[in-house]
Structure formats: structure tokens, C-alpha cells
Amino acid sequence: MKITFQEWIQIIRSPLLALAFISLIQTGQAADPTERKPVILTDRARQLHQQCLVIDGHNDLPWTMREKAASSFKQADIALPQPQFHTDIPRLKQGNVGAQFWSAYVPSETQKERRSAHYTLEQIDLIHRMIKRYPETFEMASTADDIERIHKSGKIASMIGVEGGHSIENSLSLLRIFYGLGVRYMTLTHSDSLDWADSATDTAISDGLSPFGEEVVRTMNQLGMLVDISHVSPATMEDVLRVSTAPVIASHSSARAIADHARNVPDEILVKMKQNGGVIMVNYFSGFVVPESARQMTEMFHIRRKLKQKYPDETDYNREYKRWQSNHKMKPGTIHDVVDHIDHIVKVAGVEHVGIGSDFDGVSTLPAQLEDVSTYPLITQALLDRGYSDQQIKLIMGQNLMRVLRQAEQVSKQLQQNPN
């Protein structure tokens, strides 16, 4: 935004205009995103970032390992740089990652063959194998106290998130088994609606949660497993917030008021998330955070579904989907687009209700300066640049999620002591 000399005079002479202009600068809305300069990392931000417990709510490295390295850490040793991935150990250390939710994702289509649970167990096994293979770097965490202890030891505390309720194949027993294997959140749907929960990117079946869907939420509360509302429809979000007695999370979602994509969280839900005590962990995918790219990507899930119906052979589908992608290239945007979402969630829900959920290794396009897991310090710098305090940045980087974990653990204890 360019301001003439006369406009500067008006701003200086009017206290109200001056306050409004300062507010615009602090919320990042004063400048056109295309004109905003790259973030420059300072020693001040480096030092502050080292003091933060950095927790990322969603990383899809396990699926990338399955797809690109046959689930073999011999084929892709992440102790060494792996430039074809967004994630490897050297860059995790550069990013000062303190805790990570590793996604046990399998495609929604696996439910047609009733193989979702089978493949999910394989992904959970892959995560356990990764932690055992690199014990100097990773350690499995079960509780918030575990995260603190592991972080203090210099390792990355690791938890598992199951991405999509199709993985439990309508079985509460499987849900409990997953919890026993280290799963500490479940995203209720992925891109397809289930017969008990509606997705944001598919036709509604239950207008939110079915009675069984409500039972899934209550069981997760009893276990101490976080309920994740990323990917679900607004009606499902409403039902979850009505039923859950523990704070919920959106492990990798952004603000719909900034980028109008169905995967993002509407303002009315942000207000209710504040009342619930939950956390929205901001996604980095350009197609969800850059306004123009979000408009381009609105049809992505529908296109993928249509192509899979038309081309049942995986090779044919991949070829046609890549062709579609090549004709629908999105603008990657910049780090400022992501911080705009953080700003908006802070404005609507409060700074105590926002976190980071990058979606690294699960997305095709990332904003400039957020290309991999080494870049978390730049978020700290960008927040400093926008006037956030040290304590506010520590909340966003991980303390908010720690609070939610502890509250969910407390609810679980209370429900187990008083099952009725």
C-alpha cells in the first residue's frame, strides 16, 4: 500500500487515523501480500525460537516414506538430507522441532475394500520403526508430561495422529487399540464423508455426526484421545463442539475468512473453539492459505473423486491427475499468507487458541520461506515483526497444544472415575 505525502499528514494529524493505520500494520493488512518483503531472521528471533517448545500438529512423512521409499529407512535414510522430502532429521533440528504428531494416513478409498485398518496399522508400525531406528533423535510420547521430559532431553517427542475415521472401520474396539499403540488424536474424516461423520469436501450424509459419530467422540474423550476437526464439515464441527467434554483441535486447518476453501474453519466455529478451549493449528498448504489459490483448489477433491471413478487403474489415475494439476497451477504465496491466518484466528478466537499444523510432506505446494521443516524460526520472526510478545509466540508455537493435551488427560481421568 503506497501512501502519499498528504495522506501521511492526515494520518499524523488524526489520532484515530493513526491508531487505525498502526492496527493495520500489526495485523499484516496494510500491505498488498505481493509487495511484502521476505522475512529476515534476526539473532533475537533465533534466541526466542530456541526457548520455544515447537509442536507441529501434522506431518505426513510416514505416507511419503510409503509412496516414495517403499516404507524403508534404508532406501531413504532421514538421518541424511533428503531433498525430495520436506522432512529429514538435519532440518528438523534446524527448525528446533520439540514435538511432532506424525500422521498415520491412508486414503479414504481403502474403506471400499475394508482395508483401512490394515493399512493404518502398517503406517503406525512405520512410525514406531522410525522412532526405534533413530533413538538419538525421537522418543514416543504418551502424555504432555512425556513431551516435556523428552524435549528437555534434547529429543523430538513423537505422537501419532490417525487422519480419517475410516481407519477404525466403524469399530470402537479398533479406536481403543489405536490409542494403545500411541495414537493421540484422530481426524474424524478425510476427504470423503463417512456414514457417521460428514466431510467438508463431500456430500453430507448425517448433517454432521450420526449417533454412532457422537459415540466415537465420547469414546475419544474417555480415552484421552484428541478429537480433530480438520477435514470435517461445519455441521460436523458444530456437533463435535456440542458433544465433546474435552477441548478439541484442528490439527492442520486455517481460517476460511482469509482463504475461502471448505477445508478451512469459519469464524462462527472459531468463536466456539474459544468457548471449548481448543486449538486451530494453521496449515501451510498454498491451496488452503493463499486466497487466489484456495479459489482454484476448491474443486480439487471433487476432481480427484471423479478421476478415480473414471480411471480405476492407479497408473491411469495418477497420469490424469497430474495432467489436471499441470493445467491448474496455483500461486504458492509467501510466509505472510500463513501468518495472516494466525493473525485472524488470534483476532477472532484469541492467541490461546492457535498453533502450527504444517502438513509437510502431505502437500504439493508451499509458500515461499516455508518450504520444509527447517523454516519454523521464520514464523517466530514474522510474529515478532507483527508485534507479538515473546509469551504469545511461545503459546502459538506449542504451549497452547500442551494445555489442550493436559485438559484432555484430565477429562479422561474424570470420565474413567465416573463412567456414568
Short mmCIF file of N, CA, C and O in Angstrom, two decimals, residues 6-118:
data_model
loop_
_atom_site.label_atom_id
_atom_site.label_comp_id
_atom_site.label_asym_id
_atom_site.label_seq_id
_atom_site.Cartn_x
_atom_site.Cartn_y
_atom_site.Cartn_z
N GLN A 6 0.47 13.88 1.42
CA GLN A 6 -0.72 14.48 2.01
C GLN A 6 -1.46 13.49 2.92
O GLN A 6 -1.99 13.86 3.96
N GLU A 7 -1.49 12.22 2.50
CA GLU A 7 -2.14 11.21 3.33
C GLU A 7 -1.39 11.01 4.65
O GLU A 7 -2.00 10.82 5.70
N TRP A 8 -0.04 11.05 4.58
CA TRP A 8 0.75 10.95 5.81
C TRP A 8 0.41 12.11 6.75
O TRP A 8 0.27 11.91 7.97
N ILE A 9 0.25 13.30 6.21
CA ILE A 9 -0.07 14.46 7.04
C ILE A 9 -1.41 14.25 7.74
O ILE A 9 -1.56 14.53 8.93
N GLN A 10 -2.39 13.71 6.97
CA GLN A 10 -3.71 13.46 7.56
C GLN A 10 -3.63 12.44 8.68
O GLN A 10 -4.28 12.58 9.73
N ILE A 11 -2.84 11.39 8.47
CA ILE A 11 -2.69 10.35 9.48
C ILE A 11 -2.05 10.92 10.75
O ILE A 11 -2.50 10.66 11.87
N ILE A 12 -0.99 11.72 10.58
CA ILE A 12 -0.28 12.30 11.72
C ILE A 12 -1.19 13.21 12.53
O ILE A 12 -1.16 13.24 13.76
N ARG A 13 -2.04 13.98 11.82
CA ARG A 13 -2.90 14.96 12.49
C ARG A 13 -4.11 14.31 13.16
O ARG A 13 -4.73 14.92 14.03
N SER A 14 -4.48 13.11 12.74
CA SER A 14 -5.66 12.47 13.29
C SER A 14 -5.28 11.27 14.14
O SER A 14 -4.81 10.26 13.62
N PRO A 15 -5.46 11.36 15.45
CA PRO A 15 -5.13 10.20 16.31
C PRO A 15 -5.89 8.95 15.93
O PRO A 15 -5.34 7.85 15.98
N LEU A 16 -7.16 9.09 15.52
CA LEU A 16 -7.94 7.91 15.16
C LEU A 16 -7.38 7.23 13.91
O LEU A 16 -7.28 6.01 13.84
N LEU A 17 -7.03 8.07 12.91
CA LEU A 17 -6.43 7.51 11.70
C LEU A 17 -5.10 6.84 12.01
O LEU A 17 -4.77 5.78 11.47
N ALA A 18 -4.33 7.48 12.88
CA ALA A 18 -3.02 6.91 13.23
C ALA A 18 -3.18 5.56 13.90
O ALA A 18 -2.47 4.59 13.58
N LEU A 19 -4.15 5.46 14.85
CA LEU A 19 -4.38 4.19 15.51
C LEU A 19 -4.85 3.12 14.53
O LEU A 19 -4.44 1.96 14.60
N ALA A 20 -5.73 3.51 13.60
CA ALA A 20 -6.22 2.57 12.61
C ALA A 20 -5.10 2.07 11.73
O ALA A 20 -5.02 0.88 11.40
N PHE A 21 -4.20 2.98 11.35
CA PHE A 21 -3.09 2.59 10.48
C PHE A 21 -2.14 1.64 11.21
O PHE A 21 -1.68 0.64 10.65
N ILE A 22 -1.86 1.95 12.49
CA ILE A 22 -0.99 1.07 13.28
C ILE A 22 -1.62 -0.31 13.40
O ILE A 22 -0.95 -1.35 13.28
N SER A 23 -2.95 -0.36 13.62
CA SER A 23 -3.65 -1.63 13.71
C SER A 23 -3.52 -2.43 12.43
O SER A 23 -3.30 -3.64 12.46
N LEU A 24 -3.64 -1.75 11.29
CA LEU A 24 -3.49 -2.44 10.00
C LEU A 24 -2.11 -3.04 9.85
O LEU A 24 -1.93 -4.16 9.39
N ILE A 25 -1.10 -2.26 10.27
CA ILE A 25 0.28 -2.78 10.17
C ILE A 25 0.45 -4.01 11.06
O ILE A 25 1.01 -5.03 10.66
N GLN A 26 -0.08 -3.94 12.29
CA GLN A 26 0.11 -5.04 13.24
C GLN A 26 -0.61 -6.30 12.79
O GLN A 26 -0.18 -7.41 13.09
N THR A 27 -1.72 -6.17 12.07
CA THR A 27 -2.45 -7.34 11.61
C THR A 27 -2.02 -7.79 10.23
O THR A 27 -2.57 -8.72 9.66
N GLY A 28 -1.03 -7.11 9.67
CA GLY A 28 -0.48 -7.53 8.39
C GLY A 28 -1.33 -7.18 7.20
O GLY A 28 -1.10 -7.67 6.11
N GLN A 29 -2.35 -6.30 7.37
CA GLN A 29 -3.24 -5.99 6.27
C GLN A 29 -2.90 -4.69 5.58
O GLN A 29 -3.58 -4.27 4.65
N ALA A 30 -1.87 -3.98 6.02
CA ALA A 30 -1.56 -2.68 5.46
C ALA A 30 -0.92 -2.79 4.09
O ALA A 30 -0.99 -1.87 3.30
N ALA A 31 -0.27 -3.90 3.80
CA ALA A 31 0.44 -4.04 2.54
C ALA A 31 -0.17 -5.13 1.69
O ALA A 31 -0.70 -6.11 2.19
N ASP A 32 -0.13 -4.92 0.39
CA ASP A 32 -0.52 -5.96 -0.56
C ASP A 32 0.42 -7.15 -0.36
O ASP A 32 1.65 -6.97 -0.33
N PRO A 33 -0.11 -8.40 -0.21
CA PRO A 33 0.76 -9.56 0.01
C PRO A 33 1.88 -9.68 -1.04
O PRO A 33 2.96 -10.16 -0.73
N THR A 34 1.61 -9.25 -2.27
CA THR A 34 2.63 -9.38 -3.31
C THR A 34 3.79 -8.42 -3.08
O THR A 34 4.86 -8.58 -3.65
N GLU A 35 3.58 -7.38 -2.25
CA GLU A 35 4.62 -6.39 -2.01
C GLU A 35 5.37 -6.63 -0.71
O GLU A 35 6.36 -5.96 -0.43
N ARG A 36 4.90 -7.56 0.10
CA ARG A 36 5.52 -7.78 1.39
C ARG A 36 6.88 -8.47 1.22
O ARG A 36 6.99 -9.44 0.49
N LYS A 37 7.84 -7.98 1.93
CA LYS A 37 9.22 -8.41 1.72
C LYS A 37 9.49 -9.73 2.43
O LYS A 37 8.81 -10.09 3.39
N PRO A 38 10.53 -10.45 1.99
CA PRO A 38 10.92 -11.69 2.69
C PRO A 38 11.26 -11.41 4.14
O PRO A 38 11.77 -10.34 4.50
N VAL A 39 10.97 -12.38 4.98
CA VAL A 39 11.29 -12.28 6.41
C VAL A 39 12.79 -12.50 6.59
O VAL A 39 13.36 -13.43 6.02
N ILE A 40 13.41 -11.63 7.37
CA ILE A 40 14.84 -11.73 7.65
C ILE A 40 15.02 -12.20 9.09
O ILE A 40 14.58 -11.53 10.03
N LEU A 41 15.65 -13.36 9.26
CA LEU A 41 15.81 -13.94 10.59
C LEU A 41 16.88 -13.20 11.38
O LEU A 41 18.02 -13.06 10.92
N THR A 42 16.54 -12.71 12.56
CA THR A 42 17.47 -11.97 13.41
C THR A 42 17.96 -12.85 14.55
O THR A 42 17.37 -13.90 14.87
N ASP A 43 19.03 -12.41 15.21
CA ASP A 43 19.53 -13.13 16.37
C ASP A 43 18.47 -13.15 17.48
O ASP A 43 18.34 -14.15 18.19
N ARG A 44 17.74 -12.08 17.60
CA ARG A 44 16.67 -12.01 18.61
C ARG A 44 15.64 -13.12 18.39
O ARG A 44 15.25 -13.81 19.33
N ALA A 45 15.22 -13.31 17.14
CA ALA A 45 14.24 -14.36 16.84
C ALA A 45 14.84 -15.74 17.03
O ALA A 45 14.16 -16.66 17.52
N ARG A 46 16.10 -15.92 16.62
CA ARG A 46 16.76 -17.22 16.82
C ARG A 46 16.76 -17.61 18.28
O ARG A 46 16.46 -18.75 18.65
N GLN A 47 17.14 -16.66 19.14
CA GLN A 47 17.22 -16.94 20.57
C GLN A 47 15.84 -17.26 21.14
O GLN A 47 15.68 -18.20 21.93
N LEU A 48 14.84 -16.48 20.74
CA LEU A 48 13.49 -16.74 21.22
C LEU A 48 12.99 -18.10 20.73
O LEU A 48 12.39 -18.86 21.51
N HIS A 49 13.25 -18.41 19.48
CA HIS A 49 12.78 -19.68 18.93
C HIS A 49 13.40 -20.87 19.66
O HIS A 49 12.73 -21.89 19.87
N GLN A 50 14.64 -20.74 20.07
CA GLN A 50 15.30 -21.81 20.82
C GLN A 50 14.65 -22.01 22.19
O GLN A 50 14.73 -23.09 22.77
N GLN A 51 14.00 -20.97 22.70
CA GLN A 51 13.33 -21.08 24.00
C GLN A 51 11.94 -21.70 23.88
O GLN A 51 11.34 -22.09 24.88
N CYS A 52 11.42 -21.78 22.65
CA CYS A 52 10.06 -22.30 22.44
C CYS A 52 10.04 -23.82 22.41
O CYS A 52 10.98 -24.45 21.92
N LEU A 53 8.97 -24.39 22.92
CA LEU A 53 8.66 -25.80 22.67
C LEU A 53 7.82 -25.82 21.39
O LEU A 53 6.63 -25.50 21.41
N VAL A 54 8.45 -26.16 20.28
CA VAL A 54 7.80 -26.11 18.98
C VAL A 54 7.07 -27.44 18.73
O VAL A 54 7.70 -28.50 18.69
N ILE A 55 5.75 -27.37 18.59
CA ILE A 55 4.94 -28.56 18.35
C ILE A 55 4.20 -28.39 17.04
O ILE A 55 3.44 -27.43 16.87
N ASP A 56 4.41 -29.32 16.12
CA ASP A 56 3.69 -29.31 14.84
C ASP A 56 2.59 -30.38 14.91
O ASP A 56 2.85 -31.52 15.25
N GLY A 57 1.38 -29.97 14.55
CA GLY A 57 0.24 -30.86 14.68
C GLY A 57 0.07 -31.89 13.59
O GLY A 57 -0.75 -32.81 13.73
N HIS A 58 0.83 -31.77 12.48
CA HIS A 58 0.56 -32.70 11.38
C HIS A 58 1.73 -32.75 10.39
O HIS A 58 2.02 -31.76 9.72
N ASN A 59 2.35 -33.92 10.29
CA ASN A 59 3.41 -34.15 9.31
C ASN A 59 3.16 -35.51 8.65
O ASN A 59 3.00 -36.52 9.34
N ASP A 60 3.14 -35.51 7.31
CA ASP A 60 2.80 -36.72 6.54
C ASP A 60 4.02 -37.50 6.05
O ASP A 60 3.90 -38.27 5.09
N LEU A 61 5.15 -37.35 6.72
CA LEU A 61 6.34 -38.11 6.31
C LEU A 61 6.06 -39.61 6.21
O LEU A 61 6.55 -40.26 5.28
N PRO A 62 5.29 -40.22 7.13
CA PRO A 62 5.08 -41.68 7.01
C PRO A 62 4.46 -42.09 5.68
O PRO A 62 4.85 -43.11 5.10
N TRP A 63 3.50 -41.32 5.17
CA TRP A 63 2.91 -41.68 3.88
C TRP A 63 3.89 -41.43 2.74
O TRP A 63 3.96 -42.20 1.79
N THR A 64 4.66 -40.35 2.83
CA THR A 64 5.68 -40.08 1.82
C THR A 64 6.71 -41.21 1.79
O THR A 64 7.16 -41.63 0.73
N MET A 65 7.08 -41.71 2.97
CA MET A 65 8.01 -42.84 3.02
C MET A 65 7.41 -44.06 2.34
O MET A 65 8.10 -44.79 1.61
N ARG A 66 6.14 -44.28 2.53
CA ARG A 66 5.47 -45.43 1.90
C ARG A 66 5.45 -45.27 0.38
O ARG A 66 5.71 -46.22 -0.37
N GLU A 67 5.11 -44.07 -0.08
CA GLU A 67 4.94 -43.83 -1.50
C GLU A 67 6.25 -43.70 -2.27
O GLU A 67 6.36 -44.15 -3.41
N LYS A 68 7.26 -43.10 -1.64
CA LYS A 68 8.50 -42.77 -2.36
C LYS A 68 9.69 -43.63 -1.96
O LYS A 68 10.70 -43.61 -2.66
N ALA A 69 9.56 -44.35 -0.85
CA ALA A 69 10.72 -45.12 -0.39
C ALA A 69 10.34 -46.52 0.08
O ALA A 69 11.09 -47.15 0.82
N ALA A 70 9.18 -47.01 -0.36
CA ALA A 70 8.74 -48.36 -0.02
C ALA A 70 8.76 -48.62 1.48
O ALA A 70 9.06 -49.73 1.93
N SER A 71 8.48 -47.56 2.28
CA SER A 71 8.46 -47.65 3.75
C SER A 71 9.80 -48.10 4.33
O SER A 71 9.85 -48.65 5.44
N SER A 72 10.88 -47.83 3.60
CA SER A 72 12.21 -48.31 4.00
C SER A 72 13.13 -47.15 4.36
O SER A 72 13.41 -46.28 3.52
N PHE A 73 13.62 -47.15 5.59
CA PHE A 73 14.57 -46.13 6.00
C PHE A 73 15.98 -46.46 5.54
O PHE A 73 16.88 -45.64 5.71
N LYS A 74 16.16 -47.64 4.96
CA LYS A 74 17.42 -47.92 4.26
C LYS A 74 17.41 -47.24 2.90
O LYS A 74 18.42 -46.72 2.44
N GLN A 75 16.25 -47.25 2.27
CA GLN A 75 16.13 -46.61 0.96
C GLN A 75 16.16 -45.09 1.07
O GLN A 75 16.70 -44.41 0.20
N ALA A 76 15.60 -44.56 2.15
CA ALA A 76 15.62 -43.11 2.38
C ALA A 76 15.97 -42.89 3.85
O ALA A 76 15.09 -42.87 4.72
N ASP A 77 17.25 -42.77 4.12
CA ASP A 77 17.75 -42.60 5.48
C ASP A 77 17.57 -41.14 5.89
O ASP A 77 18.32 -40.26 5.45
N ILE A 78 16.58 -40.88 6.75
CA ILE A 78 16.29 -39.49 7.08
C ILE A 78 17.31 -38.88 8.05
O ILE A 78 17.22 -37.68 8.36
N ALA A 79 18.29 -39.66 8.50
CA ALA A 79 19.40 -39.07 9.24
C ALA A 79 20.28 -38.24 8.31
O ALA A 79 21.06 -37.40 8.77
N LEU A 80 20.13 -38.48 7.03
CA LEU A 80 20.86 -37.73 6.00
C LEU A 80 19.89 -36.80 5.28
O LEU A 80 18.67 -37.03 5.29
N PRO A 81 20.39 -35.74 4.65
CA PRO A 81 19.49 -34.86 3.90
C PRO A 81 18.70 -35.62 2.84
O PRO A 81 19.26 -36.44 2.11
N GLN A 82 17.41 -35.38 2.80
CA GLN A 82 16.52 -35.99 1.82
C GLN A 82 15.77 -34.87 1.09
O GLN A 82 14.62 -34.55 1.42
N PRO A 83 16.41 -34.24 0.12
CA PRO A 83 15.82 -33.06 -0.52
C PRO A 83 14.52 -33.32 -1.25
O PRO A 83 13.77 -32.39 -1.52
N GLN A 84 14.23 -34.60 -1.55
CA GLN A 84 12.95 -34.91 -2.21
C GLN A 84 11.79 -34.88 -1.23
O GLN A 84 10.63 -34.92 -1.63
N PHE A 85 12.07 -34.81 0.08
CA PHE A 85 11.06 -34.70 1.12
C PHE A 85 11.08 -33.29 1.70
O PHE A 85 12.01 -32.53 1.50
N HIS A 86 10.05 -32.98 2.48
CA HIS A 86 10.05 -31.74 3.26
C HIS A 86 10.73 -31.95 4.61
O HIS A 86 11.03 -30.99 5.31
N THR A 87 10.92 -33.23 4.98
CA THR A 87 11.33 -33.58 6.34
C THR A 87 12.53 -34.51 6.34
O THR A 87 12.56 -35.51 5.61
N ASP A 88 13.53 -34.17 7.12
CA ASP A 88 14.61 -35.10 7.49
C ASP A 88 15.17 -34.62 8.82
O ASP A 88 14.83 -33.53 9.31
N ILE A 89 15.99 -35.42 9.45
CA ILE A 89 16.47 -35.10 10.79
C ILE A 89 17.32 -33.84 10.83
O ILE A 89 17.13 -33.00 11.72
N PRO A 90 18.28 -33.64 9.90
CA PRO A 90 19.04 -32.39 9.97
C PRO A 90 18.16 -31.15 9.93
O PRO A 90 18.40 -30.19 10.68
N ARG A 91 17.12 -31.15 9.10
CA ARG A 91 16.27 -29.97 9.01
C ARG A 91 15.30 -29.86 10.19
O ARG A 91 14.93 -28.76 10.60
N LEU A 92 14.88 -30.99 10.75
CA LEU A 92 14.08 -30.93 11.99
C LEU A 92 14.86 -30.23 13.10
O LEU A 92 14.30 -29.43 13.86
N LYS A 93 16.15 -30.52 13.17
CA LYS A 93 16.99 -29.87 14.18
C LYS A 93 17.17 -28.39 13.88
O LYS A 93 17.16 -27.55 14.80
N GLN A 94 17.32 -28.05 12.61
CA GLN A 94 17.40 -26.65 12.24
C GLN A 94 16.14 -25.89 12.64
O GLN A 94 16.19 -24.74 13.06
N GLY A 95 15.01 -26.56 12.50
CA GLY A 95 13.74 -25.93 12.84
C GLY A 95 13.43 -25.93 14.32
O GLY A 95 12.42 -25.36 14.74
N ASN A 96 14.29 -26.59 15.13
CA ASN A 96 14.10 -26.68 16.58
C ASN A 96 12.75 -27.32 16.94
O ASN A 96 12.05 -26.90 17.86
N VAL A 97 12.39 -28.35 16.20
CA VAL A 97 11.13 -29.05 16.47
C VAL A 97 11.27 -29.81 17.79
O VAL A 97 12.18 -30.61 17.97
N GLY A 98 10.33 -29.55 18.70
CA GLY A 98 10.37 -30.20 20.01
C GLY A 98 9.44 -31.39 20.11
O GLY A 98 9.72 -32.33 20.85
N ALA A 99 8.32 -31.33 19.39
CA ALA A 99 7.35 -32.42 19.40
C ALA A 99 6.63 -32.44 18.06
O ALA A 99 6.38 -31.39 17.46
N GLN A 100 6.31 -33.65 17.61
CA GLN A 100 5.67 -33.80 16.30
C GLN A 100 4.58 -34.85 16.36
O GLN A 100 4.78 -35.93 16.90
N PHE A 101 3.42 -34.51 15.83
CA PHE A 101 2.39 -35.51 15.56
C PHE A 101 2.64 -36.05 14.16
O PHE A 101 2.52 -35.32 13.17
N TRP A 102 3.00 -37.34 14.08
CA TRP A 102 3.22 -37.99 12.79
C TRP A 102 1.89 -38.59 12.33
O TRP A 102 1.22 -39.29 13.09
N SER A 103 1.52 -38.31 11.11
CA SER A 103 0.22 -38.73 10.60
C SER A 103 0.25 -40.18 10.12
O SER A 103 1.08 -40.55 9.28
N ALA A 104 -0.67 -40.97 10.66
CA ALA A 104 -0.91 -42.32 10.14
C ALA A 104 -2.08 -42.21 9.17
O ALA A 104 -3.23 -42.49 9.52
N TYR A 105 -1.78 -41.77 7.96
CA TYR A 105 -2.79 -41.52 6.94
C TYR A 105 -2.86 -42.68 5.96
O TYR A 105 -1.82 -43.21 5.54
N VAL A 106 -4.08 -43.05 5.59
CA VAL A 106 -4.31 -43.93 4.44
C VAL A 106 -5.50 -43.36 3.68
O VAL A 106 -6.40 -42.75 4.28
N PRO A 107 -5.55 -43.51 2.36
CA PRO A 107 -6.63 -42.91 1.57
C PRO A 107 -8.01 -43.42 1.96
O PRO A 107 -8.19 -44.57 2.37
N SER A 108 -9.00 -42.55 1.80
CA SER A 108 -10.38 -42.91 2.13
C SER A 108 -10.87 -44.09 1.30
O SER A 108 -11.72 -44.87 1.75
N GLU A 109 -10.33 -44.24 0.08
CA GLU A 109 -10.79 -45.30 -0.82
C GLU A 109 -10.55 -46.70 -0.25
O GLU A 109 -11.18 -47.67 -0.67
N THR A 110 -9.62 -46.81 0.72
CA THR A 110 -9.31 -48.13 1.27
C THR A 110 -10.50 -48.73 2.02
O THR A 110 -10.55 -49.95 2.22
N GLN A 111 -11.47 -47.88 2.39
CA GLN A 111 -12.63 -48.43 3.10
C GLN A 111 -13.52 -49.27 2.20
O GLN A 111 -14.27 -50.13 2.67
N LYS A 112 -13.42 -49.05 0.88
CA LYS A 112 -14.24 -49.84 -0.05
C LYS A 112 -13.85 -51.31 0.00
O LYS A 112 -14.67 -52.19 -0.22
N GLU A 113 -12.58 -51.57 0.26
CA GLU A 113 -12.08 -52.95 0.34
C GLU A 113 -12.00 -53.43 1.79
O GLU A 113 -11.51 -54.53 2.04
N ARG A 114 -12.46 -52.58 2.72
CA ARG A 114 -12.33 -52.86 4.15
C ARG A 114 -10.89 -53.17 4.51
O ARG A 114 -10.59 -54.12 5.25
N ARG A 115 -10.00 -52.33 3.99
CA ARG A 115 -8.57 -52.48 4.26
C ARG A 115 -8.01 -51.28 5.01
O ARG A 115 -6.79 -51.18 5.22
N SER A 116 -8.87 -50.34 5.39
CA SER A 116 -8.39 -49.11 6.03
C SER A 116 -7.61 -49.39 7.31
O SER A 116 -6.52 -48.85 7.52
N ALA A 117 -8.17 -50.23 8.18
CA ALA A 117 -7.50 -50.53 9.45
C ALA A 117 -6.17 -51.24 9.21
O ALA A 117 -5.16 -50.94 9.87
N HIS A 118 -6.15 -52.16 8.25
CA HIS A 118 -4.93 -52.89 7.92
C HIS A 118 -3.81 -51.93 7.53
O HIS A 118 -2.70 -51.99 8.06
#
